[in-house]
Each structure stands twice: as structure tokens, then as C-alpha cells.
Amino acid sequence: MSTDNLTKILTTTTERLSKPESHKELFHRHRDGDRLPSGKTLKEIIELSRSILCPGYYGKPTVNIRTITYHIGINIERLHKLLSDQIAAGLCFVAQKT
């Protein structure tokens, strides 16, 4: 892809995304008392996923052949809870219709 072509694509995309009408359905209201998705929890989700996929390299360095099943099981259980909570928090947003 040429530099000119890439510049044209990026400019067109930026212009389309910057139009006010493209944002109408993106605004979400938060209801009082509902949780918001958490950036800190998202970081933990990523760290847990890495430790599940690459045990011993990410996560606890003490993982070995005898303890790998335990560590992966604990991490999967924690990951499931975090994902469930974050999905529920995300679903608490209500799209504002105009």
C-alpha cells in the first residue's frame, strides 16, 4: 500500500468517525448504583489469561508439572468470575434514544 493511499484511507476514516451523527448511538447513561466496567479488573483479566495460556512464564513462577492443574484451575475460576462481573457491569449501560 502506498503512502498516499494509506493517508487517504486514514483521513477518510477520521472524517467519518468525527461526524457528530456517528456518535448518536454511542452515548450511554449510567444508572446510579450500577457498577462501571473497571480498567484495573481488565488488567487482571489480561494477566490471568496470560498465566493460563503460558503457565510458569506468566503468573506464579512456582508452577511445575505437579501443580500446573491446580494453578490453571484456580486462575480459570477467578477469570470466570471477573469476566462475568465485567460483562454484567457493561450490560448495565442503557443506550439513550433521541
PDB file of C-alpha atoms in Angstrom:
ATOM      1  CA  MET A   1       0.000   0.000   0.000  1.00  0.00           C
ATOM      2  CA  SER A   2       1.417   3.359  -0.983  1.00  0.00           C
ATOM      3  CA  THR A   3       1.834   6.186   1.495  1.00  0.00           C
ATOM      4  CA  ASP A   4      -0.661   8.338  -0.422  1.00  0.00           C
ATOM      5  CA  ASN A   5      -3.276   5.573  -0.361  1.00  0.00           C
ATOM      6  CA  LEU A   6      -2.762   4.976   3.362  1.00  0.00           C
ATOM      7  CA  THR A   7      -3.048   8.699   4.066  1.00  0.00           C
ATOM      8  CA  LYS A   8      -6.299   8.879   2.092  1.00  0.00           C
ATOM      9  CA  ILE A   9      -7.773   5.881   3.966  1.00  0.00           C
ATOM     10  CA  LEU A  10      -6.792   7.283   7.360  1.00  0.00           C
ATOM     11  CA  THR A  11      -8.130  10.750   6.504  1.00  0.00           C
ATOM     12  CA  THR A  12     -11.446   9.365   5.264  1.00  0.00           C
ATOM     13  CA  THR A  13     -11.814   7.129   8.322  1.00  0.00           C
ATOM     14  CA  THR A  14     -11.023  10.012  10.677  1.00  0.00           C
ATOM     15  CA  GLU A  15     -13.553  12.267   8.971  1.00  0.00           C
ATOM     16  CA  ARG A  16     -16.297   9.620   9.145  1.00  0.00           C
ATOM     17  CA  LEU A  17     -15.644   8.846  12.801  1.00  0.00           C
ATOM     18  CA  SER A  18     -15.569  12.559  13.673  1.00  0.00           C
ATOM     19  CA  LYS A  19     -19.036  13.333  12.311  1.00  0.00           C
ATOM     20  CA  PRO A  20     -21.485  14.061  15.167  1.00  0.00           C
ATOM     21  CA  GLU A  21     -24.152  11.744  13.713  1.00  0.00           C
ATOM     22  CA  SER A  22     -21.777   8.792  14.073  1.00  0.00           C
ATOM     23  CA  HIS A  23     -21.862   9.245  17.867  1.00  0.00           C
ATOM     24  CA  LYS A  24     -25.632   9.294  18.415  1.00  0.00           C
ATOM     25  CA  GLU A  25     -25.928   5.639  19.431  1.00  0.00           C
ATOM     26  CA  LEU A  26     -22.630   5.530  21.326  1.00  0.00           C
ATOM     27  CA  PHE A  27     -23.666   7.642  24.299  1.00  0.00           C
ATOM     28  CA  HIS A  28     -24.635   5.513  27.263  1.00  0.00           C
ATOM     29  CA  ARG A  29     -26.197   6.606  30.516  1.00  0.00           C
ATOM     30  CA  HIS A  30     -25.016   5.086  33.747  1.00  0.00           C
ATOM     31  CA  ARG A  31     -27.734   4.295  36.256  1.00  0.00           C
ATOM     32  CA  ASP A  32     -26.983   5.264  39.853  1.00  0.00           C
ATOM     33  CA  GLY A  33     -25.902   2.282  41.899  1.00  0.00           C
ATOM     34  CA  ASP A  34     -24.756   0.200  38.921  1.00  0.00           C
ATOM     35  CA  ARG A  35     -21.120  -0.745  38.646  1.00  0.00           C
ATOM     36  CA  LEU A  36     -18.958   0.511  35.807  1.00  0.00           C
ATOM     37  CA  PRO A  37     -16.533  -1.729  33.917  1.00  0.00           C
ATOM     38  CA  SER A  38     -13.119  -1.455  35.561  1.00  0.00           C
ATOM     39  CA  GLY A  39      -9.782  -0.795  33.857  1.00  0.00           C
ATOM     40  CA  LYS A  40      -7.991  -2.320  36.855  1.00  0.00           C
ATOM     41  CA  THR A  41     -10.050  -5.502  36.540  1.00  0.00           C
ATOM     42  CA  LEU A  42      -9.426  -5.627  32.792  1.00  0.00           C
ATOM     43  CA  LYS A  43      -5.699  -5.591  33.523  1.00  0.00           C
ATOM     44  CA  GLU A  44      -6.165  -8.528  35.919  1.00  0.00           C
ATOM     45  CA  ILE A  45      -8.203 -10.389  33.269  1.00  0.00           C
ATOM     46  CA  ILE A  46      -5.348  -9.996  30.795  1.00  0.00           C
ATOM     47  CA  GLU A  47      -2.762 -11.133  33.357  1.00  0.00           C
ATOM     48  CA  LEU A  48      -4.851 -14.186  34.298  1.00  0.00           C
ATOM     49  CA  SER A  49      -5.358 -15.085  30.634  1.00  0.00           C
ATOM     50  CA  ARG A  50      -1.620 -14.918  30.045  1.00  0.00           C
ATOM     51  CA  SER A  51      -0.926 -17.108  33.087  1.00  0.00           C
ATOM     52  CA  ILE A  52      -3.482 -19.681  31.882  1.00  0.00           C
ATOM     53  CA  LEU A  53      -2.087 -19.786  28.355  1.00  0.00           C
ATOM     54  CA  CYS A  54       1.588 -19.695  29.396  1.00  0.00           C
ATOM     55  CA  PRO A  55       1.762 -21.084  32.967  1.00  0.00           C
ATOM     56  CA  GLY A  56       5.084 -20.563  34.690  1.00  0.00           C
ATOM     57  CA  TYR A  57       6.170 -17.942  32.197  1.00  0.00           C
ATOM     58  CA  TYR A  58       3.414 -15.537  33.280  1.00  0.00           C
ATOM     59  CA  GLY A  59       1.834 -15.586  36.713  1.00  0.00           C
ATOM     60  CA  LYS A  60       3.381 -17.559  39.539  1.00  0.00           C
ATOM     61  CA  PRO A  61       6.921 -18.741  38.788  1.00  0.00           C
ATOM     62  CA  THR A  62       6.486 -21.712  41.151  1.00  0.00           C
ATOM     63  CA  VAL A  63       4.231 -23.590  38.709  1.00  0.00           C
ATOM     64  CA  ASN A  64       5.586 -27.030  37.886  1.00  0.00           C
ATOM     65  CA  ILE A  65       4.293 -30.300  36.445  1.00  0.00           C
ATOM     66  CA  ARG A  66       2.789 -31.329  39.817  1.00  0.00           C
ATOM     67  CA  THR A  67       0.994 -28.026  40.487  1.00  0.00           C
ATOM     68  CA  ILE A  68       0.029 -26.870  36.989  1.00  0.00           C
ATOM     69  CA  THR A  69      -3.514 -28.300  37.129  1.00  0.00           C
ATOM     70  CA  TYR A  70      -4.166 -26.561  40.438  1.00  0.00           C
ATOM     71  CA  HIS A  71      -2.807 -23.190  39.267  1.00  0.00           C
ATOM     72  CA  ILE A  72      -4.691 -23.267  35.964  1.00  0.00           C
ATOM     73  CA  GLY A  73      -7.905 -24.318  37.737  1.00  0.00           C
ATOM     74  CA  ILE A  74      -7.677 -21.504  40.271  1.00  0.00           C
ATOM     75  CA  ASN A  75      -6.887 -18.981  37.532  1.00  0.00           C
ATOM     76  CA  ILE A  76      -9.767 -20.141  35.328  1.00  0.00           C
ATOM     77  CA  GLU A  77     -12.186 -19.900  38.242  1.00  0.00           C
ATOM     78  CA  ARG A  78     -11.005 -16.350  39.024  1.00  0.00           C
ATOM     79  CA  LEU A  79     -11.094 -15.390  35.326  1.00  0.00           C
ATOM     80  CA  HIS A  80     -14.680 -16.636  35.015  1.00  0.00           C
ATOM     81  CA  LYS A  81     -15.795 -14.514  37.968  1.00  0.00           C
ATOM     82  CA  LEU A  82     -14.031 -11.396  36.730  1.00  0.00           C
ATOM     83  CA  LEU A  83     -15.377 -11.772  33.192  1.00  0.00           C
ATOM     84  CA  SER A  84     -18.907 -12.383  34.461  1.00  0.00           C
ATOM     85  CA  ASP A  85     -18.770  -9.302  36.677  1.00  0.00           C
ATOM     86  CA  GLN A  86     -17.356  -7.088  33.927  1.00  0.00           C
ATOM     87  CA  ILE A  87     -19.907  -8.280  31.368  1.00  0.00           C
ATOM     88  CA  ALA A  88     -22.705  -7.593  33.850  1.00  0.00           C
ATOM     89  CA  ALA A  89     -21.276  -4.122  34.541  1.00  0.00           C
ATOM     90  CA  GLY A  90     -21.099  -3.430  30.820  1.00  0.00           C
ATOM     91  CA  LEU A  91     -24.689  -4.509  30.325  1.00  0.00           C
ATOM     92  CA  CYS A  92     -25.851  -2.038  32.962  1.00  0.00           C
ATOM     93  CA  PHE A  93     -25.431   0.771  30.443  1.00  0.00           C
ATOM     94  CA  VAL A  94     -28.644   1.890  28.789  1.00  0.00           C
ATOM     95  CA  ALA A  95     -28.465   3.401  25.325  1.00  0.00           C
ATOM     96  CA  GLN A  96     -30.090   6.826  25.221  1.00  0.00           C
ATOM     97  CA  LYS A  97     -32.557   7.146  22.339  1.00  0.00           C
ATOM     98  CA  THR A  98     -33.064  10.619  20.889  1.00  0.00           C
TER      99      THR A  98
END
